[in-house]
Structure formats: structure tokens, C-alpha cells
Coordinates of C-alpha atoms and ligand atoms in Angstrom, one line a residue:
M1 CA -70.0 -1.1 -67.4
F2 CA -72.9 -2.3 -65.2
S3 CA -72.8 -5.7 -63.5
S4 CA -75.8 -7.0 -61.6
P5 CA -75.0 -7.7 -58.0
L6 CA -76.0 -11.3 -58.5
L7 CA -73.7 -11.9 -61.4
L8 CA -70.8 -10.1 -59.6
T9 CA -71.3 -12.3 -56.5
T10 CA -71.4 -15.4 -58.7
A11 CA -68.2 -14.4 -60.5
L12 CA -66.4 -13.7 -57.3
C13 CA -67.4 -17.0 -55.7
A14 CA -66.3 -18.9 -58.8
T15 CA -62.8 -17.4 -58.4
G16 CA -62.8 -18.1 -54.7
V17 CA -62.1 -14.4 -54.0
L18 CA -64.9 -13.8 -51.5
S19 CA -65.7 -17.2 -50.1
H20 CA -64.4 -20.1 -48.2
S21 CA -62.9 -22.6 -50.6
P22 CA -62.5 -26.0 -49.0
N23 CA -62.7 -27.7 -52.4
S24 CA -59.9 -25.7 -54.0
Y25 CA -57.1 -26.1 -51.5
H26 CA -53.7 -25.0 -52.8
F27 CA -50.4 -25.9 -51.2
D28 CA -46.8 -25.0 -52.4
P29 CA -44.1 -27.2 -50.8
L30 CA -41.4 -24.8 -52.1
R31 CA -42.6 -22.3 -49.4
H32 CA -42.0 -24.9 -46.6
L33 CA -38.5 -26.1 -47.4
A34 CA -36.6 -24.3 -44.6
G35 CA -32.9 -24.0 -45.5
V36 CA -33.4 -25.3 -49.0
A37 CA -36.4 -23.1 -49.9
P38 CA -35.8 -21.1 -53.1
P39 CA -36.2 -17.3 -52.5
F40 CA -39.7 -16.1 -52.0
D41 CA -41.5 -13.2 -50.1
P42 CA -43.3 -14.8 -47.2
I43 CA -45.3 -11.5 -46.6
D44 CA -44.9 -12.1 -42.8
P45 CA -46.4 -9.8 -41.6
P46 CA -48.3 -8.4 -44.7
L47 CA -47.2 -4.8 -44.2
D48 CA -46.5 -2.6 -47.2
P49 CA -42.8 -2.6 -48.1
A50 CA -43.0 0.9 -49.8
P51 CA -41.5 3.7 -47.7
P52 CA -44.2 5.2 -45.4
Q53 CA -46.0 8.3 -46.6
G54 CA -43.7 11.3 -46.4
C55 CA -40.5 9.3 -45.9
N56 CA -37.4 9.0 -48.1
V57 CA -34.8 6.3 -47.6
T58 CA -31.4 7.9 -47.2
R59 CA -29.3 4.9 -46.4
A60 CA -29.8 1.1 -46.2
A61 CA -27.9 -2.0 -45.1
Y62 CA -28.5 -5.7 -46.1
L63 CA -27.4 -8.9 -44.6
V64 CA -27.9 -11.7 -47.2
R65 CA -27.5 -15.5 -47.1
H66 CA -25.8 -16.9 -50.2
A67 CA -28.0 -18.0 -53.0
A68 CA -29.0 -21.6 -53.9
I69 CA -26.3 -24.3 -53.9
F70 CA -26.1 -27.8 -55.2
A71 CA -26.2 -29.3 -51.7
N72 CA -24.9 -28.7 -48.3
D73 CA -22.3 -31.4 -47.3
F74 CA -24.1 -32.3 -44.1
D75 CA -27.5 -32.6 -45.8
Y76 CA -25.9 -34.7 -48.6
E77 CA -24.0 -37.1 -46.4
T78 CA -26.6 -37.5 -43.7
Y79 CA -29.8 -37.7 -45.6
I80 CA -29.5 -37.7 -49.4
E81 CA -26.6 -40.0 -50.1
P82 CA -27.7 -42.9 -47.9
F83 CA -31.1 -42.8 -49.8
T84 CA -29.5 -42.5 -53.3
D85 CA -27.0 -45.3 -52.4
K86 CA -29.9 -47.6 -51.5
L87 CA -31.7 -46.6 -54.7
K88 CA -28.6 -47.7 -56.8
N89 CA -28.6 -51.1 -55.1
T90 CA -32.3 -52.0 -54.8
T91 CA -34.1 -54.9 -56.3
V92 CA -37.4 -53.1 -56.3
D93 CA -39.0 -52.7 -59.7
W94 CA -40.2 -49.1 -59.4
T95 CA -42.2 -49.2 -62.7
K96 CA -44.7 -51.3 -60.8
V97 CA -45.0 -48.9 -57.8
P98 CA -47.6 -46.2 -58.8
V99 CA -46.5 -43.0 -57.0
L100 CA -42.8 -44.0 -56.9
S101 CA -42.6 -45.1 -60.6
F102 CA -40.4 -42.1 -61.5
L103 CA -37.6 -43.7 -59.4
A104 CA -37.1 -46.2 -62.2
T105 CA -35.4 -43.5 -64.4
W106 CA -34.6 -40.7 -61.9
Q107 CA -31.0 -39.5 -61.8
D108 CA -29.4 -37.8 -58.8
P109 CA -28.6 -34.2 -59.9
I110 CA -26.0 -33.6 -57.2
T111 CA -22.4 -34.5 -58.1
D112 CA -19.6 -34.6 -55.5
A113 CA -17.6 -32.0 -57.5
E114 CA -20.3 -29.3 -57.4
Q115 CA -21.8 -30.1 -54.0
E116 CA -21.3 -26.8 -52.1
M117 CA -21.2 -24.6 -55.2
L118 CA -23.8 -22.0 -56.3
T119 CA -26.3 -23.2 -58.9
R120 CA -27.0 -21.3 -62.1
S121 CA -30.4 -20.2 -60.8
G122 CA -28.7 -19.1 -57.6
K123 CA -26.4 -16.8 -59.6
L124 CA -29.4 -15.4 -61.5
Q125 CA -31.4 -14.8 -58.3
A126 CA -28.5 -13.0 -56.6
T127 CA -28.2 -10.8 -59.7
K128 CA -31.9 -10.1 -59.6
L129 CA -31.6 -9.1 -55.9
G130 CA -29.0 -6.6 -57.1
V131 CA -31.5 -5.2 -59.7
D132 CA -34.2 -5.1 -57.0
I133 CA -32.0 -3.1 -54.7
A134 CA -30.9 -0.7 -57.5
Q135 CA -34.6 -0.1 -58.4
R136 CA -35.7 0.3 -54.8
Y137 CA -33.1 2.9 -54.0
Q138 CA -32.7 4.9 -57.2
S139 CA -31.6 8.0 -55.4
L140 CA -28.9 6.3 -53.4
R141 CA -25.3 6.0 -54.7
T142 CA -24.0 2.6 -56.0
P143 CA -21.8 1.3 -53.2
K144 CA -18.0 1.3 -53.7
K145 CA -17.7 -1.8 -51.5
I146 CA -19.8 -4.8 -50.5
W147 CA -18.6 -7.4 -48.0
T148 CA -18.7 -11.2 -47.9
S149 CA -17.3 -14.1 -45.9
T150 CA -14.7 -16.1 -47.9
A151 CA -16.5 -19.3 -48.8
E152 CA -16.9 -19.6 -52.6
R153 CA -20.7 -19.7 -52.4
T154 CA -20.9 -16.4 -50.5
V155 CA -18.2 -14.7 -52.7
K156 CA -20.0 -15.8 -55.9
S157 CA -23.3 -14.6 -54.6
A158 CA -21.8 -11.2 -53.8
K159 CA -20.2 -11.0 -57.3
S160 CA -23.5 -12.0 -58.9
L161 CA -25.3 -9.3 -57.0
T162 CA -22.8 -6.6 -58.3
H163 CA -23.9 -7.5 -61.9
G164 CA -27.4 -6.4 -61.1
L165 CA -26.6 -3.5 -58.8
A166 CA -23.9 -1.6 -60.7
D167 CA -23.8 -0.2 -64.2
D168 CA -20.4 -1.9 -64.5
E169 CA -19.7 -4.5 -61.9
S170 CA -16.1 -3.3 -61.6
D171 CA -17.5 -0.2 -59.9
I172 CA -18.0 -2.3 -56.8
S173 CA -15.2 -4.0 -55.0
V174 CA -16.1 -7.2 -53.1
V175 CA -14.3 -7.3 -49.8
Q176 CA -13.7 -10.8 -48.4
I177 CA -13.8 -11.3 -44.6
Q178 CA -12.1 -14.4 -43.3
E179 CA -14.2 -17.1 -41.7
G180 CA -11.7 -17.5 -38.8
E181 CA -12.1 -19.4 -35.6
E182 CA -10.4 -16.7 -33.5
D183 CA -12.0 -13.5 -34.9
G184 CA -14.5 -12.9 -32.1
A185 CA -17.4 -10.9 -33.3
N186 CA -15.3 -9.3 -36.0
S187 CA -16.5 -11.3 -39.0
L188 CA -19.6 -12.3 -41.0
T189 CA -19.4 -15.7 -39.4
P190 CA -19.1 -14.9 -35.7
Y191 CA -20.6 -18.3 -34.7
K192 CA -17.5 -20.0 -36.1
S193 CA -15.3 -18.2 -33.5
C194 CA -17.9 -18.8 -30.7
P195 CA -16.8 -21.8 -28.6
A196 CA -20.2 -22.1 -26.9
Y197 CA -21.9 -22.5 -30.3
S198 CA -22.3 -26.1 -31.6
S199 CA -23.3 -26.6 -35.2
S200 CA -25.2 -29.8 -34.2
A201 CA -27.3 -28.1 -31.5
G202 CA -31.0 -28.9 -32.1
S203 CA -30.4 -32.3 -33.8
D204 CA -31.6 -34.4 -30.9
Q205 CA -34.8 -32.4 -30.5
S206 CA -35.5 -32.3 -34.3
S207 CA -34.9 -36.1 -34.5
E208 CA -37.6 -36.6 -32.0
F209 CA -40.2 -34.9 -34.2
L210 CA -38.8 -36.5 -37.3
E211 CA -40.0 -39.9 -36.0
V212 CA -43.5 -38.4 -35.4
Y213 CA -44.1 -36.7 -38.8
T214 CA -42.6 -39.4 -41.0
K215 CA -44.8 -42.3 -39.7
P216 CA -47.7 -42.1 -42.2
A217 CA -45.3 -41.7 -45.2
L218 CA -43.2 -44.6 -44.0
G219 CA -46.3 -46.8 -43.6
R220 CA -47.4 -45.9 -47.2
F221 CA -44.1 -46.4 -48.9
N222 CA -43.1 -49.5 -47.1
A223 CA -46.5 -51.0 -47.9
A224 CA -45.9 -50.2 -51.6
A225 CA -42.3 -51.3 -51.8
P226 CA -41.5 -53.5 -48.7
A227 CA -38.1 -54.6 -50.1
F228 CA -36.7 -51.0 -50.0
N229 CA -37.1 -50.6 -46.2
F230 CA -37.7 -46.8 -46.3
T231 CA -36.5 -45.1 -43.1
A232 CA -37.4 -41.7 -41.5
T233 CA -34.2 -40.2 -42.8
D234 CA -35.1 -41.3 -46.3
I235 CA -38.3 -39.4 -46.1
Y236 CA -36.5 -36.3 -44.8
G237 CA -33.9 -36.8 -47.6
M238 CA -36.6 -36.9 -50.3
S239 CA -37.9 -33.4 -49.1
L240 CA -34.3 -32.1 -49.3
I241 CA -34.0 -33.4 -52.8
C242 CA -37.2 -31.6 -53.8
G243 CA -35.5 -28.3 -52.8
Y244 CA -32.0 -29.0 -54.3
E245 CA -33.3 -30.5 -57.5
T246 CA -35.6 -27.6 -58.0
V247 CA -32.8 -25.0 -57.8
I248 CA -30.5 -27.2 -60.0
R249 CA -33.0 -28.5 -62.7
G250 CA -35.9 -26.1 -62.3
S251 CA -38.3 -28.7 -61.0
S252 CA -38.3 -32.0 -59.1
P253 CA -40.6 -35.1 -59.1
F254 CA -40.0 -35.2 -55.3
C255 CA -42.1 -32.1 -54.8
N256 CA -45.2 -33.9 -56.1
L257 CA -48.0 -33.7 -53.5
E258 CA -49.0 -37.3 -54.2
L259 CA -45.6 -38.4 -52.9
L260 CA -45.6 -36.4 -49.7
T261 CA -48.8 -34.7 -48.5
P262 CA -49.1 -31.1 -47.4
N263 CA -49.2 -32.2 -43.7
E264 CA -45.9 -34.1 -44.3
W265 CA -44.3 -31.0 -45.8
L266 CA -45.4 -29.0 -42.8
G267 CA -43.9 -31.7 -40.6
F268 CA -40.6 -31.4 -42.5
E269 CA -40.7 -27.7 -42.1
Y270 CA -41.4 -27.9 -38.4
A271 CA -38.6 -30.5 -37.8
N272 CA -36.3 -27.8 -39.3
D273 CA -37.9 -25.1 -37.2
I274 CA -37.1 -27.1 -34.1
Q275 CA -33.5 -27.6 -35.2
Y276 CA -33.0 -23.9 -35.9
H277 CA -34.8 -22.8 -32.8
Y278 CA -32.3 -24.7 -30.6
N279 CA -29.4 -24.0 -33.0
T280 CA -29.5 -20.3 -33.9
G281 CA -32.8 -19.2 -32.5
Y282 CA -34.5 -18.4 -29.2
G283 CA -33.9 -21.9 -27.9
N284 CA -30.1 -21.3 -27.8
P285 CA -29.0 -18.8 -25.1
V286 CA -26.0 -17.7 -27.2
S287 CA -28.0 -16.8 -30.4
G288 CA -28.7 -13.2 -29.7
A289 CA -25.2 -12.4 -28.5
I290 CA -23.8 -13.8 -31.8
G291 CA -26.2 -11.7 -33.9
F292 CA -26.0 -8.4 -31.9
P293 CA -22.6 -7.2 -33.1
W294 CA -23.8 -7.0 -36.7
V295 CA -27.0 -5.2 -35.6
N296 CA -25.0 -2.7 -33.5
A297 CA -22.3 -2.1 -36.1
T298 CA -25.0 -1.7 -38.8
F299 CA -27.3 0.7 -37.0
N300 CA -24.2 2.8 -35.9
T301 CA -23.0 2.9 -39.4
L302 CA -26.4 4.1 -40.7
M303 CA -26.6 6.7 -37.9
A304 CA -23.1 8.1 -38.4
T305 CA -22.8 11.6 -39.9
Q306 CA -19.7 13.4 -41.2
N307 CA -19.5 15.2 -37.9
N308 CA -19.0 12.4 -35.5
M309 CA -17.6 9.5 -37.5
S310 CA -14.7 8.9 -39.8
N311 CA -15.4 9.5 -43.5
A312 CA -14.9 5.8 -44.2
T313 CA -18.2 4.9 -42.6
T314 CA -20.2 7.7 -44.2
D315 CA -19.0 7.6 -47.8
Q316 CA -21.6 4.9 -48.8
D317 CA -25.3 4.9 -48.9
L318 CA -25.7 1.1 -49.2
Y319 CA -24.0 -1.5 -47.1
I320 CA -24.5 -5.1 -48.3
S321 CA -22.9 -8.2 -46.7
F322 CA -23.1 -11.9 -47.6
T323 CA -23.0 -14.7 -45.1
H324 CA -24.2 -18.3 -44.4
R325 CA -27.6 -19.5 -43.1
E326 CA -26.5 -19.3 -39.4
L327 CA -26.1 -15.5 -39.1
P328 CA -29.5 -14.1 -40.2
P329 CA -31.5 -16.0 -37.5
T330 CA -29.2 -14.9 -34.8
V331 CA -29.6 -11.3 -36.0
L332 CA -33.4 -11.7 -35.7
V333 CA -33.0 -12.9 -32.1
A334 CA -30.8 -9.9 -31.4
L335 CA -33.6 -7.7 -32.8
G336 CA -36.3 -9.6 -30.9
L337 CA -38.2 -10.6 -34.0
F338 CA -40.1 -13.8 -34.7
N339 CA -40.1 -14.5 -30.9
N340 CA -42.8 -17.1 -30.2
S341 CA -43.2 -15.7 -26.7
A342 CA -43.6 -12.0 -27.7
F343 CA -46.6 -10.3 -26.1
S344 CA -47.2 -13.3 -23.9
G345 CA -45.7 -11.8 -20.8
A346 CA -44.0 -15.1 -20.2
N347 CA -40.9 -16.6 -21.7
N348 CA -41.5 -20.4 -21.9
I349 CA -38.9 -20.9 -24.6
N350 CA -39.0 -24.7 -25.0
G351 CA -42.8 -24.8 -24.4
T352 CA -43.4 -22.8 -27.6
M353 CA -41.8 -25.6 -29.8
P354 CA -43.3 -28.9 -28.6
L355 CA -41.4 -32.0 -30.0
T356 CA -44.5 -34.2 -30.4
T357 CA -46.9 -31.9 -32.3
I358 CA -46.7 -28.9 -34.5
N359 CA -47.3 -25.4 -33.1
H360 CA -48.8 -24.1 -36.3
N361 CA -49.2 -20.6 -34.9
R362 CA -45.5 -20.1 -34.0
A363 CA -43.7 -17.0 -35.2
W364 CA -40.4 -18.8 -35.8
K365 CA -40.6 -20.4 -39.3
S366 CA -37.3 -21.2 -40.8
S367 CA -38.6 -21.1 -44.4
N368 CA -39.5 -17.4 -43.9
I369 CA -36.2 -16.7 -42.1
L370 CA -33.3 -18.6 -43.7
Q371 CA -34.4 -19.6 -47.2
F372 CA -31.7 -19.2 -49.9
L373 CA -30.8 -15.6 -50.4
T374 CA -32.7 -14.6 -47.2
N375 CA -32.1 -11.0 -46.3
V376 CA -32.5 -8.7 -43.4
A377 CA -32.5 -5.0 -44.4
F378 CA -32.2 -1.8 -42.3
E379 CA -33.4 1.4 -43.8
K380 CA -32.7 5.0 -42.5
M381 CA -35.4 7.4 -43.5
E382 CA -36.0 11.1 -43.4
C383 CA -39.7 11.7 -42.8
D384 CA -42.1 14.5 -42.9
S385 CA -45.3 12.5 -42.3
F386 CA -48.8 13.5 -41.2
G387 CA -49.2 12.7 -37.5
F388 CA -45.5 12.6 -36.7
D389 CA -42.7 15.1 -36.0
R390 CA -40.3 15.6 -38.9
G391 CA -37.1 13.6 -38.4
T392 CA -35.0 10.5 -38.9
F393 CA -36.4 7.1 -38.5
Y394 CA -35.2 3.5 -38.9
R395 CA -37.0 0.4 -40.2
V396 CA -36.2 -3.3 -40.5
L397 CA -37.4 -5.5 -43.3
V398 CA -37.1 -9.3 -43.6
N399 CA -37.4 -10.7 -47.1
D400 CA -39.2 -7.5 -48.0
S401 CA -41.7 -7.5 -45.1
P402 CA -41.4 -4.5 -42.7
Q403 CA -41.0 -5.6 -39.1
S404 CA -42.2 -3.9 -36.0
L405 CA -39.4 -3.6 -33.4
Y406 CA -40.8 -4.4 -30.0
G407 CA -40.5 -1.3 -27.9
C408 CA -39.5 1.0 -30.8
S409 CA -42.2 1.2 -33.4
D410 CA -44.1 4.4 -32.9
G411 CA -42.8 6.2 -36.0
P412 CA -44.3 6.3 -39.5
G413 CA -45.0 2.8 -40.8
E414 CA -44.1 1.4 -37.4
S415 CA -40.5 2.7 -37.7
C416 CA -38.2 3.6 -34.8
K417 CA -37.3 7.3 -34.1
Q418 CA -33.5 8.1 -34.2
E419 CA -33.5 9.4 -30.6
D420 CA -35.0 6.1 -29.4
M421 CA -32.6 3.9 -31.4
M422 CA -29.6 4.2 -29.0
P423 CA -31.5 3.4 -25.8
W424 CA -33.4 0.6 -27.6
L425 CA -30.0 -0.9 -28.8
A426 CA -28.6 -0.7 -25.3
E427 CA -31.7 -2.5 -24.0
R428 CA -31.3 -5.3 -26.6
A429 CA -27.6 -5.6 -25.7
S430 CA -28.6 -6.2 -22.1
V431 CA -31.3 -8.8 -23.0
V432 CA -29.1 -10.9 -25.3
G433 CA -25.8 -10.5 -23.4
E434 CA -22.2 -9.9 -24.4
Y435 CA -20.5 -12.0 -27.2
G436 CA -17.3 -12.9 -25.3
E437 CA -19.1 -13.9 -22.1
L438 CA -22.0 -15.9 -23.7
C439 CA -19.6 -17.5 -26.2
E440 CA -17.2 -18.5 -23.4
V441 CA -14.3 -17.3 -25.6
D442 CA -11.1 -19.1 -24.8
Y443 CA -8.6 -17.3 -26.9
S444 CA -7.0 -14.0 -25.8
N445 CA -7.5 -11.6 -28.7
S446 CA -11.3 -11.7 -29.1
T447 CA -13.5 -8.7 -29.6
N448 CA -17.2 -8.0 -29.0
T449 CA -17.6 -5.6 -31.9
L450 CA -17.7 -5.9 -35.7
G451 CA -15.5 -3.3 -37.3
I452 CA -15.6 -4.3 -41.0
Y453 CA -17.5 -1.2 -42.1
N454 CA -15.0 1.4 -41.0
Ligands
LIG1 C1 -26.1 -53.4 -51.7 O1 -26.6 -54.7 -51.7 C2 -25.7 -55.7 -51.2 C3 -26.3 -57.1 -51.4 O2 -27.6 -57.1 -50.9 C4 -25.4 -55.4 -49.7 O3 -24.4 -56.3 -49.2 C5 -24.8 -54.0 -49.6 O4 -24.6 -53.6 -48.2 C6 -25.8 -53.0 -50.2 N1 -25.3 -51.7 -50.2 C7 -26.0 -50.6 -49.8 C8 -25.3 -49.3 -49.9 O5 -27.1 -50.7 -49.4
LIG2 C1 -6.5 -13.3 -33.2 O1 -5.3 -13.9 -33.7 C2 -5.5 -14.8 -34.7 C3 -4.2 -15.5 -35.0 O2 -3.2 -14.6 -35.3 C4 -6.1 -14.1 -36.0 O3 -6.3 -14.9 -37.0 C5 -7.4 -13.4 -35.6 O4 -7.8 -12.6 -36.7 C6 -7.2 -12.5 -34.3 N1 -8.5 -12.0 -33.9 C7 -8.8 -10.7 -33.8 C8 -10.2 -10.4 -33.3 O5 -8.1 -9.8 -34.2
LIG3 C1 -34.4 -51.4 -42.3 O1 -33.5 -50.3 -42.0 C2 -33.2 -50.1 -40.6 C3 -32.3 -48.9 -40.5 O2 -31.2 -48.9 -41.3 C4 -32.5 -51.3 -40.1 O3 -32.2 -51.2 -38.7 C5 -33.4 -52.6 -40.3 O4 -32.8 -53.7 -39.9 C6 -33.8 -52.7 -41.7 N1 -34.8 -53.7 -41.9 C7 -34.8 -54.6 -42.9 C8 -36.0 -55.6 -42.9 O5 -33.9 -54.6 -43.7
LIG4 C1 -22.1 -0.7 -30.3 O1 -21.3 0.0 -31.2 C2 -20.8 1.2 -30.7 C3 -20.1 1.9 -31.9 O2 -19.2 1.1 -32.6 C4 -19.8 0.9 -29.6 O3 -19.3 2.1 -29.1 C5 -20.5 0.1 -28.5 O4 -19.6 -0.4 -27.6 C6 -21.2 -1.1 -29.1 N1 -22.1 -1.7 -28.1 C7 -22.0 -3.0 -27.7 C8 -22.9 -3.4 -26.6 O5 -21.2 -3.8 -28.2
LIG5 C1 -23.8 11.2 -34.4 O1 -24.7 12.3 -34.7 C2 -26.0 12.0 -34.8 C3 -26.8 13.2 -35.3 O2 -26.3 14.4 -34.7 C4 -26.5 11.5 -33.4 O3 -27.9 11.3 -33.4 C5 -25.7 10.3 -33.0 O4 -26.1 9.8 -31.7 C6 -24.2 10.5 -33.1 N1 -23.6 9.2 -33.0 C7 -22.5 9.0 -32.2 C8 -22.0 7.6 -32.2 O5 -22.1 9.9 -31.5
LIG6 C1 -13.8 13.9 -44.2 O1 -13.9 14.4 -45.6 C2 -13.9 15.9 -45.6 C3 -14.1 16.3 -47.0 O2 -13.5 15.4 -47.9 C4 -12.5 16.4 -45.0 O3 -12.5 17.8 -45.0 C5 -12.5 15.8 -43.5 O4 -11.2 16.2 -42.9 C6 -12.6 14.3 -43.5 N1 -12.7 13.9 -42.1 C7 -12.1 12.8 -41.6 C8 -12.3 12.5 -40.1 O5 -11.3 12.2 -42.2
LIG7 C1 -39.0 -13.1 -26.1 O1 -40.2 -12.7 -25.6 C2 -40.3 -12.8 -24.2 C3 -41.7 -12.4 -23.7 O2 -42.0 -11.1 -24.1 C4 -39.2 -12.0 -23.5 O3 -39.3 -12.2 -22.1 C5 -37.9 -12.4 -24.0 O4 -36.9 -11.6 -23.5 C6 -37.8 -12.4 -25.5 N1 -36.5 -12.9 -26.0 C7 -35.6 -12.2 -26.6 C8 -34.3 -12.8 -26.9 O5 -35.8 -11.0 -26.9
LIG8 C1 -34.8 -26.1 -22.9 O1 -34.3 -27.2 -23.6 C2 -32.8 -27.2 -23.6 C3 -32.3 -28.2 -24.5 O2 -33.1 -29.4 -24.4 C4 -32.4 -27.4 -22.1 O3 -31.0 -27.4 -22.1 C5 -33.0 -26.4 -21.2 O4 -32.7 -26.6 -19.9 C6 -34.5 -26.3 -21.4 N1 -35.0 -25.1 -20.7 C7 -36.0 -25.1 -19.9 C8 -36.3 -23.8 -19.2 O5 -36.6 -26.1 -19.7
LIG9 C1 -38.1 13.5 -50.0 O1 -37.6 13.7 -51.3 C2 -38.4 14.6 -52.1 C3 -37.8 14.6 -53.5 O2 -36.4 14.8 -53.5 C4 -38.3 16.0 -51.4 O3 -39.1 16.9 -52.2 C5 -38.8 15.9 -50.0 O4 -38.6 17.1 -49.3 C6 -38.0 14.8 -49.2 N1 -38.7 14.6 -47.9 C7 -38.0 14.6 -46.8 C8 -38.8 14.4 -45.5 O5 -36.8 14.7 -46.7

């Protein structure tokens, strides 16, 4: 069919395909909800997730955060409950307050009994991840075992995944790894046995930015309903409710962009990014040492062959492990990914995350890194690709986006050559430091290695 160039141009402009579109701005708060973001592919960076030309994946490993829960205890007690308690008690007649009128009939979807449990949509999404993995690796064998830390939400996520991954879920046994406080690096929750790690690290820095970004919303809401006395933590709590209510009920009036503006959602996200930067990111000197043992054990397991390793580590093609939100970001630090300072030649760690204004061009975005069901995948590939020697290569994907490992990315699709993997790992070990030393371990039977896969 023939289209005149003029008509074609007009059509493309109308759909916004080939033009600037200041008058059709689109913003989705669900992609900026940090730890309570429903799963999505951030496409960061936008590299093609398909195996590079000439490459077959022969093994893969996944580290997965549990799927969506009703609410995290800390989030609920610190931000949500104080707000919902005030709501129960208030004399404000919400029906007369335009943007907030839904509060007249809104019911809190989070009950005490279900608080830390997986939601129905969480189970569905974990099952879907199992299907996605089965479809992606059709020539790999269904694993005999997958691993999970012992919390109910991680165990249920693992079990839900087996429904999608296996023909019959009883084909896969779900191995539970205790979340002990004296297990050194030998668990899927190594931060819990790291005395130098504090779960509240980053709160002070994040609170500083909370005061900055909530100012306009506070002004607006307190002008509309002065008797309620909205606080900065109420505004933050409303954003958390948007995430939790969405994964519980399927939608939430708190996600409405007339309630909080796109700039305010970006402020919420950045407040979280600051928190995680100092908690499990580059802003905490212990992060990389906590994440490294999983990286090392996983690459070594994928590299192992029948000749030089016990059969236990070589009798599976897929290694899948479930954990909590803290571990994946530390693994990314161990890998040197999403480093705000990368390529800068400097390492001004704090300077990359100012507490008074958003660094919009940062690499470290918690929504992309630790959303519900976030996953870090390693793939081993056999390649015979134009422009490269035939051989074995490794690749890392984060939520389906291939990542380029700094200093080891000259294989097909920016992958890392097998011969370069060991020296690269040794270099990372020296950059991030040793678990026992950085964690200031104070019990006698600690270990610096993760041994659950063999
Ligand atoms: C509820 O209102 C009463 C009376 O104004 C007040 O004493 C009480 O502290 C309020 N409770 C909460 C949780 O705000
Ligand atoms: C150290 O001992 C404690 C208490 O017996 C145990 O729970 C823990 O698993 C041990 N740690 C390691 C790394 O074996
Ligand atoms: C509003 O809330 C803040 C924080 O809880 C409190 O310090 C302040 O006294 C309250 N103001 C009014 C007018 O109730
Ligand atoms: C990495 O794992 C290998 C194989 O398990 C082990 O020999 C080595 O000591 C580990 N390296 C570090 C730095 O922990
Ligand atoms: C195991 O063998 C592979 C292939 O021969 C080799 O590349 C790798 O370094 C060996 N791994 C260990 C831990 O010896
Ligand atoms: C691994 O399995 C093969 C074949 O089943 C067997 O011959 C070999 O002894 C096993 N090796 C080890 C280290 O267990
Ligand atoms: C982050 O990047 C800077 C600059 O390249 C580098 O000096 C630093 O070692 C990196 N941090 C980690 C933990 O890899
Ligand atoms: C970065 O911030 C942390 C936490 O506030 C502080 O302990 C550390 O000294 C700062 N580092 C530098 C280089 O300023
Ligand atoms: C990839 O798999 C295909 C189909 O089994 C095979 O023909 C090809 O040789 C394999 N390529 C490599 C590099 O192993």
C-alpha cells in the first residue's frame, strides 16, 4: 500500500512516535515505588535480553526477592498505621475535600493477620516467573532443587515458582536455608549474620530528603483539610499504600496523579534510593562484602564441570534461590553494577546522592533494583559468534536487562569470557573486601563462603 510522505508524517506525529510530545506527558507511579513496586522490566539499559547471535545458554542461576506481600512490618508501623489511625479518629468531613474525598469511604486493605504474607497477585507473579524461566530455557533440565530462606513469604514464593517451572511441582524440592545470626556468609540472608550491618542504616539521610520533597504536598493537603494536620510521614505512607493496595486489590486511589504529582512520586523514589544507597548500596562499606559470597559461589557453580567439581554441583542446569530485599542490591555492588561513580574516574560516594535535591541521572534506582520479585540472573553460554573466538561466556541480567560487567564485557553481547572470569572475580573480591573482616564478625564459627549449592 502506498502512503504519501505527508500523510505518513502526520500520522506518526499524531501518535507521538516521531516528535516531542510536551502535551501528552505520561507517568506511571507504579514504576517509581522502590521496595513496594510491583514487578516490571525497567529496560535499564535497553539491551536485547535474547542470547547474542551464535550463543546457546547452557546453565543459569537466579537470585530472586520474594513476591508482593501485604505489608512489611516496619513500613506498616512507621508510616501506614499512624496515618490510618489518624484517619479513624478525624473530624474532617472528607466528602467536602475534592481530591481527598475518597477517604470518606476508603478501607485499609492491610490486616494485622496477613501483614507479612504473600498476596494472591504475588503468588501469581512468582508462578509466572517460573513459566518465563521454563520458556526461556527450553533446552535446560528442570532443576531437582531450588533454594530459599526460611521466612514464609520467601518459601511461598519459591513454591509458587515451582508451579510454573515444573510439569509437576513435586519434581522440584524446595530447600530451606535458615536465616540465622551466626551463619556467616553461608545463607541467603548473610546481612543477618553480619554484625556491622544495621537495618536502619540510611534512615537519617533519607529523612532529610523526606522533609524536602513532601513540602508542596503538605502545603496542599493542609490547606484543604487543616484539621487533619498531615505530616511528612503521612505523605510517605500514602505512597506506600499505593503500592501495597495495588498488589492486594489490583488498584489504589492513592496512586492517582491528582493526589501526588509525578515530581512527588520521584521524590518518594529518591528518598528510598538514598535509604538503600546507605543501607545495602555503595554508600555502605560493607555492602559488597555481603553480596560477594553469592556471586562467587554462583559463578563457580556455573563454571564447574564433571572433571573438577563434585557431581552435586554439576547435576543441575538451573539454580534458583529466593531471599529478601536486602541481598540483591548487595550482589549488584559486588558485581560493580549501577555504580553512580562508574566511568567518572573518581569515587565521591556520598556526593552522587545529595540529600537536598534529586540526582535524576543516577544509576542507583531502587525501583529498578529491588522491586517485588526483583531478580539477578547469571547465564553461562556456549558461543560461536561472528567476530569472536568460539568458547564459553557469562552474562548477568537484572530484571531481564543484560548488564555490562565493568572490565569484563568484550564477549558477544557484552558478555565475559570464561578465561577472564576468575581474574575478574578475584579483582572484585579485593575491591569489596572479605565478609568476616568487613562485617566485624564476633562469633567463632563464621565462614566467608556460601556452600549451599554443593
Ligand atoms: C483521637 O482523638 C482523641 C480526641 O481528640 C485524642 O485524644 C486521641 O489521641 C486521638 N487518637 C489518635 C490515634 O490520634
Ligand atoms: C555456628 O554455630 C551456630 C550455633 O550452633 C549455628 O547455628 C551456625 O549455623 C554455625 N555457623 C556456621 C557457619 O556453621
Ligand atoms: C501536627 O502534628 C505534629 C507531628 O505529630 C505535631 O508535632 C503538631 O503539634 C501537630 N499540630 C497540630 C496543630 O495538631
Ligand atoms: C570463591 O569460591 C571458590 C570456590 O568455592 C573458593 O575457592 C574461593 O576461596 C572463593 N573466593 C573468595 C574470595 O571467597
Ligand atoms: C574447572 O574446569 C574448567 C574447564 O576446564 C576451568 O575453566 C575452571 O577454571 C575449573 N574450575 C576450577 C574451580 O578448578
Ligand atoms: C560423578 O558421576 C559419575 C557418573 O555418574 C561417576 O562415575 C563419578 O564417580 C562421580 N564423581 C564424583 C566426584 O562423585
Ligand atoms: C564505583 O566506581 C568508582 C569509579 O570508577 C570506583 O572507584 C569504585 O571502586 C566503584 N565501587 C565499587 C564497589 O565497585
Ligand atoms: C559518607 O556518609 C557517611 C554517612 O553519613 C559517612 O559516615 C561517611 O564518612 C561519608 N563519607 C565521606 C567520604 O564523606
Ligand atoms: C547451539 O545449539 C544448536 C542447536 O542445538 C547447535 O546446532 C549449535 O551448534 C549450538 N551452538 C554452540 C556454539 O554450541
